[in-house]
Amino acid sequence: GAVVSQHPSRVICKSGTSVKIECRSLDFQATTMFWYRQFPKQSLMLMATSNEGSKATYEQGVEKDKFLINHASLTLSTLTVTSAHPEDSSFYICSARGQGAATNEKLFFGSGTQLSVL
Amino acid sequence: GENVEQHPSTLSVQEGDSAVIKCTYSDSASNYFPWYKQELGKRPQLIIDIRSNVGEKKDQRIAVTLNKTAKHFSLHITETQPEDSAVYFCAATRSGSARQLTFGSGTQLTVLP
């Protein structure tokens, strides 16, 4: 299946700093990537849909100036948490839709990033 | 939009017993229903999926059933093993559209040895 690589896997930062998370599709081109946030023992909450070459679409309640998304190429999307605060601590995970008739509705997930803001 | 409800939120079974997780969806146009398994701190892994043109699909110890009329689908795991312990998520979407998956709230399955 398609492979999605996400880095870093774990980040610990001070309050007020910005953190960038990268999501790469390794063996396929992903015109659309999705960014989720997951709190402990809860479901995946969609934050935004990242489209290559255009602005991301944010879900209601998600601050686009707080969570900057860039999808500059068909294989890379980044999420930057700006001026992070303790309440931003969470597990962030990206996903990409597969290509081809057999997999184009399947989502392939990155390995996730555990962000801890002190 | 689509709304997916999942039950139970937690499920404990003895090793070797069967486990069943149920989901309902609201959008009658949804036609693709995947199930994901997520271990603690890891990425969700697709374990099985079903499209609305079939009522049941099986892969070894895992099976999924779909009732389009009632708009519900279920995951069945037989002969459970401790390594089946994880959180399981159901999801629904319209295949072929750019719409993202709508996930259920998850079920924490614990298989007791």
Short mmCIF file of N, CA, C and O in Angstrom, two decimals, chain A residues 1-112:
data_model
loop_
_atom_site.label_atom_id
_atom_site.label_comp_id
_atom_site.label_asym_id
_atom_site.label_seq_id
_atom_site.Cartn_x
_atom_site.Cartn_y
_atom_site.Cartn_z
N GLY A 1 0.82 -1.20 0.00
CA GLY A 1 0.00 0.00 0.00
C GLY A 1 0.85 1.25 0.00
O GLY A 1 2.07 1.20 0.10
N ALA A 2 0.19 2.39 -0.13
CA ALA A 2 0.89 3.67 -0.15
C ALA A 2 1.48 3.98 1.21
O ALA A 2 0.93 3.62 2.24
N VAL A 3 2.63 4.66 1.19
CA VAL A 3 3.32 5.00 2.43
C VAL A 3 3.31 6.50 2.63
O VAL A 3 3.66 7.27 1.73
N VAL A 4 2.93 6.91 3.83
CA VAL A 4 2.95 8.31 4.21
C VAL A 4 3.91 8.46 5.38
O VAL A 4 3.76 7.79 6.40
N SER A 5 4.89 9.33 5.18
CA SER A 5 5.90 9.55 6.20
C SER A 5 5.64 10.87 6.92
O SER A 5 5.39 11.90 6.28
N GLN A 6 5.68 10.85 8.24
CA GLN A 6 5.42 12.06 9.02
C GLN A 6 6.54 12.27 10.01
O GLN A 6 6.96 11.35 10.71
N HIS A 7 7.01 13.53 10.08
CA HIS A 7 8.09 13.88 10.99
C HIS A 7 7.85 15.25 11.61
O HIS A 7 7.28 16.12 10.95
N PRO A 8 8.28 15.48 12.83
CA PRO A 8 8.89 14.50 13.72
C PRO A 8 7.82 13.64 14.39
O PRO A 8 6.64 13.93 14.30
N SER A 9 8.24 12.61 15.06
CA SER A 9 7.30 11.75 15.76
C SER A 9 6.93 12.33 17.13
O SER A 9 5.85 12.06 17.64
N ARG A 10 7.86 13.09 17.68
CA ARG A 10 7.60 13.66 19.01
C ARG A 10 8.31 15.01 19.12
O ARG A 10 9.45 15.14 18.68
N VAL A 11 7.58 15.98 19.65
CA VAL A 11 8.15 17.31 19.84
C VAL A 11 7.79 17.81 21.23
O VAL A 11 6.63 17.75 21.62
N ILE A 12 8.80 18.32 21.90
CA ILE A 12 8.57 19.01 23.18
C ILE A 12 9.09 20.42 23.00
O ILE A 12 10.25 20.61 22.62
N CYS A 13 8.25 21.40 23.23
CA CYS A 13 8.68 22.78 23.01
C CYS A 13 8.17 23.69 24.11
O CYS A 13 7.27 23.33 24.87
N LYS A 14 8.74 24.86 24.16
CA LYS A 14 8.31 25.86 25.13
C LYS A 14 7.13 26.64 24.59
O LYS A 14 6.98 26.81 23.38
N SER A 15 6.33 27.12 25.49
CA SER A 15 5.17 27.91 25.10
C SER A 15 5.63 29.14 24.32
O SER A 15 6.61 29.80 24.68
N GLY A 16 4.94 29.43 23.22
CA GLY A 16 5.26 30.60 22.42
C GLY A 16 6.08 30.29 21.19
O GLY A 16 6.20 31.14 20.29
N THR A 17 6.63 29.10 21.11
CA THR A 17 7.42 28.73 19.93
C THR A 17 6.51 28.13 18.86
O THR A 17 5.37 27.76 19.14
N SER A 18 7.05 28.05 17.66
CA SER A 18 6.31 27.46 16.54
C SER A 18 6.89 26.10 16.20
O SER A 18 8.10 25.88 16.32
N VAL A 19 6.05 25.22 15.80
CA VAL A 19 6.46 23.84 15.49
C VAL A 19 5.96 23.47 14.11
O VAL A 19 4.77 23.66 13.80
N LYS A 20 6.85 22.92 13.29
CA LYS A 20 6.46 22.49 11.94
C LYS A 20 6.45 20.98 11.87
O LYS A 20 7.40 20.31 12.27
N ILE A 21 5.39 20.44 11.32
CA ILE A 21 5.24 19.00 11.13
C ILE A 21 5.14 18.73 9.64
O ILE A 21 4.38 19.40 8.92
N GLU A 22 5.93 17.76 9.17
CA GLU A 22 5.94 17.43 7.74
C GLU A 22 5.26 16.10 7.47
O GLU A 22 5.39 15.16 8.24
N CYS A 23 4.59 16.07 6.34
CA CYS A 23 3.90 14.85 5.93
C CYS A 23 4.24 14.63 4.45
O CYS A 23 3.97 15.49 3.61
N ARG A 24 4.84 13.49 4.16
CA ARG A 24 5.25 13.19 2.79
C ARG A 24 4.63 11.89 2.30
O ARG A 24 4.60 10.89 3.01
N SER A 25 4.16 11.92 1.07
CA SER A 25 3.73 10.69 0.41
C SER A 25 4.95 10.15 -0.32
O SER A 25 5.52 10.82 -1.17
N LEU A 26 5.36 8.94 0.01
CA LEU A 26 6.66 8.44 -0.47
C LEU A 26 6.61 7.79 -1.84
O LEU A 26 7.56 7.85 -2.59
N ASP A 27 5.56 7.13 -2.16
CA ASP A 27 5.55 6.39 -3.43
C ASP A 27 4.33 6.70 -4.27
O ASP A 27 3.96 5.94 -5.17
N PHE A 28 3.72 7.83 -3.98
CA PHE A 28 2.59 8.25 -4.79
C PHE A 28 2.41 9.76 -4.64
O PHE A 28 2.96 10.37 -3.73
N GLN A 29 1.65 10.34 -5.53
CA GLN A 29 1.38 11.77 -5.47
C GLN A 29 0.04 12.00 -4.79
O GLN A 29 -0.95 11.37 -5.13
N ALA A 30 0.05 12.89 -3.84
CA ALA A 30 -1.16 13.16 -3.06
C ALA A 30 -1.62 14.59 -3.31
O ALA A 30 -1.05 15.54 -2.78
N THR A 31 -2.62 14.74 -4.14
CA THR A 31 -3.14 16.09 -4.38
C THR A 31 -3.90 16.60 -3.16
O THR A 31 -4.04 17.80 -2.98
N THR A 32 -4.38 15.69 -2.35
CA THR A 32 -5.12 16.08 -1.16
C THR A 32 -4.57 15.36 0.06
O THR A 32 -4.38 14.14 0.03
N MET A 33 -4.30 16.12 1.08
CA MET A 33 -3.89 15.54 2.36
C MET A 33 -4.80 16.11 3.44
O MET A 33 -5.33 17.21 3.31
N PHE A 34 -4.98 15.34 4.48
CA PHE A 34 -5.84 15.75 5.58
C PHE A 34 -5.02 15.80 6.87
O PHE A 34 -4.16 14.95 7.10
N TRP A 35 -5.32 16.77 7.68
CA TRP A 35 -4.66 16.90 8.98
C TRP A 35 -5.69 16.70 10.09
O TRP A 35 -6.75 17.32 10.09
N TYR A 36 -5.33 15.80 11.01
CA TYR A 36 -6.21 15.48 12.13
C TYR A 36 -5.51 15.80 13.44
O TYR A 36 -4.28 15.79 13.55
N ARG A 37 -6.34 15.98 14.44
CA ARG A 37 -5.85 16.13 15.80
C ARG A 37 -6.57 15.09 16.65
O ARG A 37 -7.77 14.83 16.44
N GLN A 38 -5.84 14.48 17.54
CA GLN A 38 -6.44 13.42 18.35
C GLN A 38 -6.02 13.59 19.80
O GLN A 38 -4.83 13.56 20.12
N PHE A 39 -7.00 13.75 20.67
CA PHE A 39 -6.75 13.78 22.10
C PHE A 39 -6.81 12.35 22.64
O PHE A 39 -7.41 11.48 22.01
N PRO A 40 -6.19 12.12 23.80
CA PRO A 40 -6.16 10.77 24.36
C PRO A 40 -7.56 10.15 24.45
O PRO A 40 -8.51 10.80 24.90
N LYS A 41 -7.66 8.94 23.99
CA LYS A 41 -8.89 8.14 24.06
C LYS A 41 -10.05 8.79 23.30
O LYS A 41 -11.22 8.55 23.63
N GLN A 42 -9.72 9.60 22.33
CA GLN A 42 -10.78 10.21 21.52
C GLN A 42 -10.56 9.92 20.04
O GLN A 42 -9.53 9.38 19.65
N SER A 43 -11.54 10.27 19.26
CA SER A 43 -11.49 9.99 17.84
C SER A 43 -10.61 11.01 17.11
O SER A 43 -10.15 11.99 17.69
N LEU A 44 -10.43 10.76 15.84
CA LEU A 44 -9.67 11.68 14.98
C LEU A 44 -10.56 12.86 14.62
O LEU A 44 -11.64 12.69 14.07
N MET A 45 -10.08 14.05 14.90
CA MET A 45 -10.83 15.25 14.58
C MET A 45 -10.18 15.94 13.39
O MET A 45 -9.03 16.36 13.47
N LEU A 46 -10.91 16.05 12.30
CA LEU A 46 -10.36 16.67 11.10
C LEU A 46 -10.15 18.16 11.37
O LEU A 46 -11.07 18.86 11.80
N MET A 47 -8.94 18.63 11.09
CA MET A 47 -8.63 20.04 11.26
C MET A 47 -8.77 20.80 9.94
O MET A 47 -9.35 21.87 9.89
N ALA A 48 -8.18 20.20 8.90
CA ALA A 48 -8.16 20.90 7.63
C ALA A 48 -7.84 19.93 6.51
O ALA A 48 -7.28 18.86 6.72
N THR A 49 -8.23 20.33 5.33
CA THR A 49 -7.94 19.59 4.10
C THR A 49 -6.94 20.41 3.31
O THR A 49 -7.18 21.59 3.01
N SER A 50 -5.83 19.77 2.98
CA SER A 50 -4.73 20.46 2.31
C SER A 50 -4.73 20.08 0.83
O SER A 50 -4.68 18.90 0.49
N ASN A 51 -4.82 21.06 -0.03
CA ASN A 51 -4.85 20.82 -1.47
C ASN A 51 -3.60 21.40 -2.13
O ASN A 51 -3.26 22.56 -1.89
N GLU A 52 -2.95 20.61 -2.93
CA GLU A 52 -1.71 21.04 -3.58
C GLU A 52 -1.97 22.25 -4.46
O GLU A 52 -2.88 22.25 -5.29
N GLY A 53 -1.19 23.29 -4.23
CA GLY A 53 -1.26 24.48 -5.04
C GLY A 53 -2.37 25.44 -4.70
O GLY A 53 -2.55 26.45 -5.40
N SER A 54 -3.12 25.16 -3.66
CA SER A 54 -4.19 26.10 -3.29
C SER A 54 -4.28 26.19 -1.77
O SER A 54 -3.62 25.45 -1.05
N LYS A 55 -5.13 27.10 -1.32
CA LYS A 55 -5.27 27.28 0.13
C LYS A 55 -5.99 26.09 0.77
O LYS A 55 -6.88 25.50 0.17
N ALA A 56 -5.60 25.83 2.00
CA ALA A 56 -6.24 24.73 2.72
C ALA A 56 -7.65 25.11 3.13
O ALA A 56 -7.97 26.30 3.29
N THR A 57 -8.45 24.11 3.29
CA THR A 57 -9.82 24.31 3.77
C THR A 57 -9.87 23.87 5.23
O THR A 57 -9.59 22.71 5.55
N TYR A 58 -10.23 24.79 6.10
CA TYR A 58 -10.24 24.53 7.53
C TYR A 58 -11.63 24.17 8.03
O TYR A 58 -12.63 24.72 7.56
N GLU A 59 -11.67 23.29 9.00
CA GLU A 59 -12.95 22.93 9.62
C GLU A 59 -13.36 24.04 10.59
O GLU A 59 -12.53 24.83 11.07
N GLN A 60 -14.63 24.06 10.86
CA GLN A 60 -15.17 25.09 11.74
C GLN A 60 -14.50 25.00 13.11
O GLN A 60 -14.35 23.90 13.67
N GLY A 61 -14.09 26.14 13.61
CA GLY A 61 -13.49 26.18 14.93
C GLY A 61 -11.97 26.05 14.92
O GLY A 61 -11.34 26.21 15.97
N VAL A 62 -11.39 25.78 13.78
CA VAL A 62 -9.94 25.65 13.68
C VAL A 62 -9.37 26.96 13.15
O VAL A 62 -9.76 27.42 12.07
N GLU A 63 -8.46 27.56 13.91
CA GLU A 63 -7.91 28.86 13.53
C GLU A 63 -6.85 28.70 12.45
O GLU A 63 -5.79 28.09 12.68
N LYS A 64 -7.10 29.25 11.29
CA LYS A 64 -6.13 29.10 10.19
C LYS A 64 -4.86 29.87 10.42
O LYS A 64 -3.81 29.51 9.87
N ASP A 65 -4.90 30.92 11.21
CA ASP A 65 -3.67 31.66 11.50
C ASP A 65 -2.85 30.98 12.58
O ASP A 65 -1.67 31.27 12.75
N LYS A 66 -3.48 30.08 13.30
CA LYS A 66 -2.81 29.33 14.35
C LYS A 66 -2.17 28.07 13.78
O LYS A 66 -1.06 27.69 14.14
N PHE A 67 -2.88 27.44 12.89
CA PHE A 67 -2.43 26.19 12.28
C PHE A 67 -2.23 26.43 10.79
O PHE A 67 -3.17 26.33 9.99
N LEU A 68 -0.99 26.76 10.43
CA LEU A 68 -0.68 27.10 9.03
C LEU A 68 -0.39 25.84 8.24
O LEU A 68 0.43 25.03 8.64
N ILE A 69 -1.06 25.70 7.12
CA ILE A 69 -0.88 24.52 6.29
C ILE A 69 -0.37 24.95 4.94
O ILE A 69 -0.90 25.87 4.31
N ASN A 70 0.67 24.25 4.50
CA ASN A 70 1.25 24.51 3.19
C ASN A 70 1.37 23.19 2.43
O ASN A 70 1.88 22.21 2.95
N HIS A 71 0.89 23.19 1.21
CA HIS A 71 0.94 21.97 0.39
C HIS A 71 1.58 22.37 -0.94
O HIS A 71 0.90 22.48 -1.96
N ALA A 72 2.89 22.58 -0.91
CA ALA A 72 3.58 23.18 -2.04
C ALA A 72 3.89 22.20 -3.16
O ALA A 72 4.18 22.61 -4.28
N SER A 73 3.86 20.91 -2.86
CA SER A 73 4.15 19.93 -3.91
C SER A 73 3.20 18.75 -3.77
O SER A 73 2.45 18.66 -2.80
N LEU A 74 3.24 17.86 -4.73
CA LEU A 74 2.32 16.72 -4.73
C LEU A 74 2.71 15.65 -3.73
O LEU A 74 2.00 14.67 -3.56
N THR A 75 3.85 15.85 -3.07
CA THR A 75 4.29 14.84 -2.11
C THR A 75 4.54 15.39 -0.72
O THR A 75 4.93 14.64 0.17
N LEU A 76 4.31 16.67 -0.51
CA LEU A 76 4.64 17.25 0.79
C LEU A 76 3.58 18.24 1.25
O LEU A 76 3.22 19.16 0.53
N SER A 77 3.13 18.03 2.47
CA SER A 77 2.26 18.99 3.14
C SER A 77 2.84 19.25 4.52
O SER A 77 3.36 18.33 5.16
N THR A 78 2.79 20.50 4.96
CA THR A 78 3.30 20.82 6.29
C THR A 78 2.23 21.52 7.12
O THR A 78 1.40 22.26 6.60
N LEU A 79 2.27 21.25 8.39
CA LEU A 79 1.41 21.91 9.37
C LEU A 79 2.30 22.62 10.37
O LEU A 79 3.18 21.99 10.97
N THR A 80 2.12 23.92 10.50
CA THR A 80 2.90 24.68 11.47
C THR A 80 1.97 25.18 12.57
O THR A 80 1.00 25.89 12.29
N VAL A 81 2.28 24.77 13.78
CA VAL A 81 1.53 25.26 14.94
C VAL A 81 2.26 26.51 15.42
O VAL A 81 3.40 26.42 15.91
N THR A 82 1.65 27.65 15.23
CA THR A 82 2.31 28.91 15.57
C THR A 82 2.03 29.30 17.01
O THR A 82 0.94 29.07 17.53
N SER A 83 3.05 29.88 17.65
CA SER A 83 2.92 30.34 19.03
C SER A 83 2.19 29.30 19.88
O SER A 83 1.11 29.55 20.43
N ALA A 84 2.80 28.14 19.94
CA ALA A 84 2.14 27.02 20.61
C ALA A 84 1.95 27.28 22.11
O ALA A 84 2.78 27.92 22.77
N HIS A 85 0.84 26.79 22.62
CA HIS A 85 0.53 26.89 24.04
C HIS A 85 0.19 25.51 24.57
O HIS A 85 -0.09 24.58 23.78
N PRO A 86 0.20 25.33 25.88
CA PRO A 86 -0.05 23.99 26.44
C PRO A 86 -1.34 23.33 25.93
O PRO A 86 -1.38 22.11 25.75
N GLU A 87 -2.35 24.13 25.66
CA GLU A 87 -3.61 23.54 25.18
C GLU A 87 -3.50 22.99 23.76
O GLU A 87 -4.40 22.29 23.29
N ASP A 88 -2.39 23.32 23.08
CA ASP A 88 -2.16 22.76 21.74
C ASP A 88 -1.52 21.39 21.82
O ASP A 88 -1.37 20.71 20.79
N SER A 89 -1.13 20.98 23.00
CA SER A 89 -0.53 19.65 23.16
C SER A 89 -1.53 18.60 22.72
O SER A 89 -2.66 18.55 23.20
N SER A 90 -1.10 17.74 21.81
CA SER A 90 -2.00 16.74 21.24
C SER A 90 -1.22 15.84 20.30
O SER A 90 -0.03 16.05 20.07
N PHE A 91 -1.90 14.85 19.78
CA PHE A 91 -1.35 13.97 18.75
C PHE A 91 -1.87 14.48 17.42
O PHE A 91 -3.08 14.52 17.19
N TYR A 92 -0.96 14.89 16.53
CA TYR A 92 -1.34 15.39 15.21
C TYR A 92 -0.98 14.33 14.18
O TYR A 92 0.13 13.80 14.19
N ILE A 93 -1.91 14.08 13.27
CA ILE A 93 -1.66 13.03 12.30
C ILE A 93 -2.18 13.45 10.94
O ILE A 93 -3.25 14.06 10.83
N CYS A 94 -1.41 13.13 9.91
CA CYS A 94 -1.82 13.48 8.56
C CYS A 94 -2.25 12.21 7.83
O CYS A 94 -1.95 11.10 8.25
N SER A 95 -2.95 12.42 6.75
CA SER A 95 -3.31 11.30 5.90
C SER A 95 -3.41 11.78 4.47
O SER A 95 -3.61 12.96 4.20
N ALA A 96 -3.26 10.84 3.56
CA ALA A 96 -3.35 11.15 2.14
C ALA A 96 -4.23 10.11 1.48
O ALA A 96 -4.25 8.95 1.88
N ARG A 97 -4.91 10.57 0.46
CA ARG A 97 -5.77 9.65 -0.28
C ARG A 97 -4.94 8.94 -1.34
O ARG A 97 -4.12 9.56 -2.01
N GLY A 98 -5.15 7.63 -1.48
CA GLY A 98 -4.40 6.87 -2.45
C GLY A 98 -4.75 7.23 -3.88
O GLY A 98 -5.75 7.90 -4.14
N GLN A 99 -3.92 6.78 -4.81
CA GLN A 99 -4.17 7.00 -6.23
C GLN A 99 -4.66 5.72 -6.88
O GLN A 99 -4.46 4.63 -6.37
N GLY A 100 -5.30 5.88 -8.00
CA GLY A 100 -5.72 4.71 -8.73
C GLY A 100 -7.10 4.24 -8.32
O GLY A 100 -7.56 4.50 -7.22
N ALA A 101 -7.73 3.51 -9.21
CA ALA A 101 -9.11 3.09 -8.97
C ALA A 101 -9.25 2.20 -7.75
O ALA A 101 -10.27 2.20 -7.07
N ALA A 102 -8.23 1.42 -7.44
CA ALA A 102 -8.33 0.48 -6.33
C ALA A 102 -8.15 1.13 -4.97
O ALA A 102 -8.58 0.60 -3.96
N THR A 103 -7.51 2.30 -4.94
CA THR A 103 -7.19 2.86 -3.63
C THR A 103 -7.58 4.30 -3.47
O THR A 103 -7.26 4.92 -2.46
N ASN A 104 -8.30 4.88 -4.44
CA ASN A 104 -8.46 6.33 -4.36
C ASN A 104 -9.41 6.79 -3.28
O ASN A 104 -9.52 7.98 -3.05
N GLU A 105 -10.12 5.86 -2.63
CA GLU A 105 -10.90 6.34 -1.49
C GLU A 105 -10.26 5.93 -0.17
O GLU A 105 -10.72 6.30 0.89
N LYS A 106 -9.17 5.17 -0.25
CA LYS A 106 -8.51 4.73 0.96
C LYS A 106 -7.63 5.85 1.49
O LYS A 106 -6.98 6.56 0.75
N LEU A 107 -7.62 5.98 2.80
CA LEU A 107 -6.76 6.93 3.45
C LEU A 107 -5.55 6.21 4.03
O LEU A 107 -5.69 5.17 4.68
N PHE A 108 -4.39 6.76 3.79
CA PHE A 108 -3.16 6.21 4.35
C PHE A 108 -2.60 7.25 5.32
O PHE A 108 -2.44 8.41 4.96
N PHE A 109 -2.33 6.82 6.51
CA PHE A 109 -1.96 7.73 7.58
C PHE A 109 -0.46 7.82 7.80
O PHE A 109 0.28 6.84 7.61
N GLY A 110 -0.03 9.01 8.19
CA GLY A 110 1.31 9.16 8.68
C GLY A 110 1.40 8.55 10.08
O GLY A 110 0.39 8.11 10.64
N SER A 111 2.59 8.53 10.63
CA SER A 111 2.80 7.89 11.92
C SER A 111 2.44 8.77 13.11
O SER A 111 2.47 8.32 14.25
N GLY A 112 2.10 10.02 12.83
CA GLY A 112 1.66 10.91 13.89
C GLY A 112 2.79 11.66 14.57
O GLY A 112 3.95 11.23 14.56
#
